[in-house]
Amino acid sequence: MPGFGFSLGFTLFYLSAIVLVPLAALIIRPWELGWSGFWAEITQPRVLAALKLSFGASAIAAAVNSIFGLVVVWVLVRYRFPGKRIVDALVDLPFALPTAVAGIALSALYAPNGWLGAPLEQAGVKVAYTPYGVMVALIFIGLPFVVRTLQPVLSDLSRDAEEAAATLGATRMQTFRRVILPSLAPTLLTGTAMAFARAVGEYGSVIFIAGNLPMVSEITPLLIIIKLQEYDYAGAAAIGVVMLGVSFFFLFALNGLQAWIGSRR
Amino acid sequence: MRKTLILAAALLSTGAANAGNVTLLNVSYDPTRELYKDINGAFASDWKQKTGDTVTINMSHGGSGAQARAVIDGLDADVATLALAYDIDSIASKAKLLAPDWQKRLPQGSTPYTSTIVFLVRKGNPWKIKDWPDLIKPGVHVVTPNPKTSGGARWSYLAAWAYAEKAPGGNAAKAKAFVAELYKHVPVLDTGARGATTTFAQRGIGDVLLSWENEAHLALKEAGGDKFQIVYPSNSILAEPPVAVVDKNVDRHGTRKVAEAYLQFLYTKPAQEIEAKDFYRPRDASVLAAHSADFPKIALYTIDDVFGGWTKAQQVHFSDGGMFDQIYKPGQ
Amino acid sequence: MKPLIRPRSATDDHPLTKIVLSAVAVVFIALFLVMPLATVFSEALAKGWEAARDALIAPDALDAIRLTLIVAAIAVPLNMVFGLAASWCVAKFDFKGKNLLVTLIDIPFSVSPVVSGLVYVLIFGLQGWLGQDLRDHGIKIIFALPGIVLATMFVTFPFVARELIPLMTDQGRDEEEAAVSLGASGWSTFRRVTLPNVKWALLYGVLLCNARAMGEFGAVSVVSGHIRGLTDTMPLHVEVLYNDYQYVGAFAVASLLAMLALVTLGLKSLLEWRFAGEIAATHKH
């Protein structure tokens, strides 16, 4: 087979030029602070609070998406109802809609004078400009990851095992818990992890709705921007390196997970 | 490696624009969007009349600190028109793009117009906000941006501090307690002045907006005048947003002459008229007198009187671990 | 016995379950996806059709649209070529470090857009690695078109490759090997055999890549410099107008982007519908 040298060479060159060299520049930068300086930088209360919010809100959003994503997938694959094709197409909206557009739309929607914000405010729930706002934005951007990962697997899932379970007298719920869920679980986990990884770094859709209170609703990517504005390049890079490390970890874990799923199938 | 990279970059680059006409880039802070739109038109026709050349002025707006950082990182500003002197000082000290004594080059410390910090409240003033102490009444929510990133927010913080320190029986400790209490009433900390105004005016958050005087007037105008009203506290701070030519950039572009003329134009009568119309307090006494109805006289402290200048104020209050970091601990 | 509410078959859900789950799914989609979309259009038309149209034909808006198109026109084809090359070598050959390569290709996908912008500031910024040298040579990277293109390329880097790699891996290399053994050159094998096999997945990846390239905000915001009419892309222009009190204008430009998103979704659904079999394979990763 020809073309190996050329395609691999081009891939490596392009990968290095666009991704690896720039990331190397990022990774080198904070070490001018030394190890202790780096550690002090990323353990500041404000940085820790931002990391906690980013990871916490992303985890909650991913969990919400895993539950509702499963319901959406189930409905899309197993049921027939009018408008199903439209719902199916709409699931990808967060992939296609620019994050800044999502951000201003969500903040207009959930502000105290917005369509959803007003009734929620009356019920005593504040969403915009609170950590809940962050979660709403992250749920928005994460949903398609769960749905699109799970959908083909559920479509392919054979119903033989379900029928067998029903014949043996299992209720529908028991069948779901004991038969269906276990075979979906690895894929569900993959989709959820992807939604989580994407949510941790999300910026555009969150900043408009978060209110950006330090220690309360300030996400990590925004803190990087703020550090940059305070001329603290090393500090910004240090937080960037932490986020990058987490991304790496997740990618490896995900690829491992997928390899494992592949070997089981 | 570096040589190759630079060569590669050269291939990618569009290079500097070399059109026959003169182009200036004015890097400014958030609330001056409307002001410089008007000024630029007036200056372009003035310059055309005087020299026959066509000048185009490109604008970049953002938080004052963010804009200074962008210039330091290479945003090719011919002139910087920022919210406070410290930000232009940073361009001078960190990137050495202009001389440290830049402020002496134009009259009045290179500030062609001034402003101050006022309160914007909702129509009817339901919380009866009249002066600084009213801001920390239980239940009052105050909207102001983050002093770490916004110039206007730094002026607001210092105005509150100056009030408390200079009040009868006031001192630094009381000022610290007052400002700390004030920030406990802040539900949203936007990164820029314009974001804060949007939060207050469009999103209906908070009872009081600490705002630039010009920004408050603009919000009033935009909302149609029946939703908000402006409250002048008993005293506030004299905010002096400075302007400067960025030496190294204009010399590289060959635009020094027009850049300097642009900034001097800000001091002329027609420009001062425009500034007054956009609710910046003009330096020209006669223009100020003509617009006195728009600019109520209130006691204004200067940053030099109360804080010993910007470098010191920045160091004490806004540096990492400074006063603001000490007093602002939400969520605890 | 109430036959009406009994499941029709062993693997069918109770009708009540069906109704409840369907309702939950539809309400969830409506709340989280449809309402934000509807808000964009409703706010854009808050002051009538003319106001929205005027905002779109304002000079700054047209400049932003032009810049966005230029950026996408450079970034998307380059990433497409990369995606083809990367999937060719990953799918058709075995070599050491293949898994690492696949992981590295995925990095930009999970790196925060803000970090993607930051890296270019650290390299090309005046205080960065190459900044002063570049300035001495009169070269502008950040706060100009090249920086915006680079940041966009970084962010949209894996989109095409991610769609192609699993599909081409599934397809294996038998057909190509057959073509080569019959004397076809590498290039014509690629053009005549591989490309037709992956064209729909390629189109699909390019669509997503393009949507993201035109809509990227965080990364571009860091390297743009926000010079009106020069370095503001459409998403940045949305923010500018939003901060200018021009809400109608902001949402009008936003609605243009939203329409782009809807067109993307429409085309994508059409692709899935017409070529379901071929494309389903791309999802099996």
PDB file of C-alpha atoms in Angstrom, chain A residues 148-149 152 194 255 258 265, chain C residues 83-84 86-92 98 102-103 105-106 158-173 194 197-198 201-202 204-205 277-285:
ATOM      1  CA  ARG A 148     -25.070  10.475  19.713  1.00  0.00           C
ATOM      2  CA  THR A 149     -22.778   8.001  21.439  1.00  0.00           C
ATOM      3  CA  PRO A 152     -26.242   3.542  17.455  1.00  0.00           C
ATOM      4  CA  MET A 194     -17.201  13.124  26.612  1.00  0.00           C
ATOM      5  CA  ASN A 255      -9.692   5.691  24.477  1.00  0.00           C
ATOM      6  CA  GLN A 258     -13.503   2.414  23.935  1.00  0.00           C
ATOM      7  CA  ARG A 265     -18.284  -6.686  21.371  1.00  0.00           C
TER       8      ARG A 265
ATOM      9  CA  GLY C  83      -8.379  14.635   8.215  1.00  0.00           C
ATOM     10  CA  LEU C  84      -7.960  12.631   5.008  1.00  0.00           C
ATOM     11  CA  ALA C  86      -4.543  11.272   9.149  1.00  0.00           C
ATOM     12  CA  SER C  87      -7.334   8.766   8.613  1.00  0.00           C
ATOM     13  CA  TRP C  88      -5.480   7.248   5.637  1.00  0.00           C
ATOM     14  CA  CYS C  89      -2.386   6.498   7.665  1.00  0.00           C
ATOM     15  CA  VAL C  90      -4.258   5.466  10.807  1.00  0.00           C
ATOM     16  CA  ALA C  91      -6.820   3.263   9.095  1.00  0.00           C
ATOM     17  CA  LYS C  92      -4.791   1.665   6.329  1.00  0.00           C
ATOM     18  CA  LYS C  98      -0.909   4.647  16.515  1.00  0.00           C
ATOM     19  CA  VAL C 102      -5.172   9.087  17.674  1.00  0.00           C
ATOM     20  CA  THR C 103      -5.236  10.500  21.190  1.00  0.00           C
ATOM     21  CA  ILE C 105      -5.434  14.212  17.257  1.00  0.00           C
ATOM     22  CA  ASP C 106      -8.290  14.313  19.763  1.00  0.00           C
ATOM     23  CA  PRO C 158     -10.099  16.865  14.856  1.00  0.00           C
ATOM     24  CA  PHE C 159     -13.589  17.207  13.371  1.00  0.00           C
ATOM     25  CA  VAL C 160     -12.983  15.640   9.941  1.00  0.00           C
ATOM     26  CA  ALA C 161     -10.442  13.102  11.197  1.00  0.00           C
ATOM     27  CA  ARG C 162     -12.804  11.904  13.922  1.00  0.00           C
ATOM     28  CA  GLU C 163     -15.536  11.145  11.397  1.00  0.00           C
ATOM     29  CA  LEU C 164     -13.221   9.403   8.943  1.00  0.00           C
ATOM     30  CA  ILE C 165     -10.943   7.296  11.145  1.00  0.00           C
ATOM     31  CA  PRO C 166     -13.592   4.870  12.491  1.00  0.00           C
ATOM     32  CA  LEU C 167     -15.283   4.497   9.109  1.00  0.00           C
ATOM     33  CA  MET C 168     -12.069   3.866   7.206  1.00  0.00           C
ATOM     34  CA  THR C 169     -10.901   1.461   9.906  1.00  0.00           C
ATOM     35  CA  ASP C 170     -14.160  -0.493   9.566  1.00  0.00           C
ATOM     36  CA  GLN C 171     -13.825  -0.583   5.796  1.00  0.00           C
ATOM     37  CA  GLY C 172     -10.372  -2.092   6.050  1.00  0.00           C
ATOM     38  CA  ARG C 173      -7.867  -2.076   3.213  1.00  0.00           C
ATOM     39  CA  THR C 194     -11.241   5.366  -0.920  1.00  0.00           C
ATOM     40  CA  ASN C 197     -16.355   5.078   0.065  1.00  0.00           C
ATOM     41  CA  VAL C 198     -16.027   7.865   2.595  1.00  0.00           C
ATOM     42  CA  ALA C 201     -18.741  10.830   6.188  1.00  0.00           C
ATOM     43  CA  LEU C 202     -16.286  13.378   4.804  1.00  0.00           C
ATOM     44  CA  TYR C 204     -20.568  15.216   7.372  1.00  0.00           C
ATOM     45  CA  GLY C 205     -17.257  15.992   9.090  1.00  0.00           C
ATOM     46  CA  GLY C 277     -26.277   2.673   6.072  1.00  0.00           C
ATOM     47  CA  GLU C 278     -23.017   4.260   5.081  1.00  0.00           C
ATOM     48  CA  ILE C 279     -23.118   6.856   7.776  1.00  0.00           C
ATOM     49  CA  ALA C 280     -24.261   4.672  10.640  1.00  0.00           C
ATOM     50  CA  ALA C 281     -20.814   3.121  10.520  1.00  0.00           C
ATOM     51  CA  THR C 282     -19.205   6.457  11.404  1.00  0.00           C
ATOM     52  CA  HIS C 283     -21.007   6.441  14.718  1.00  0.00           C
ATOM     53  CA  LYS C 284     -19.629   3.129  15.816  1.00  0.00           C
ATOM     54  CA  HIS C 285     -16.730   4.511  17.768  1.00  0.00           C
TER      55      HIS C 285
END
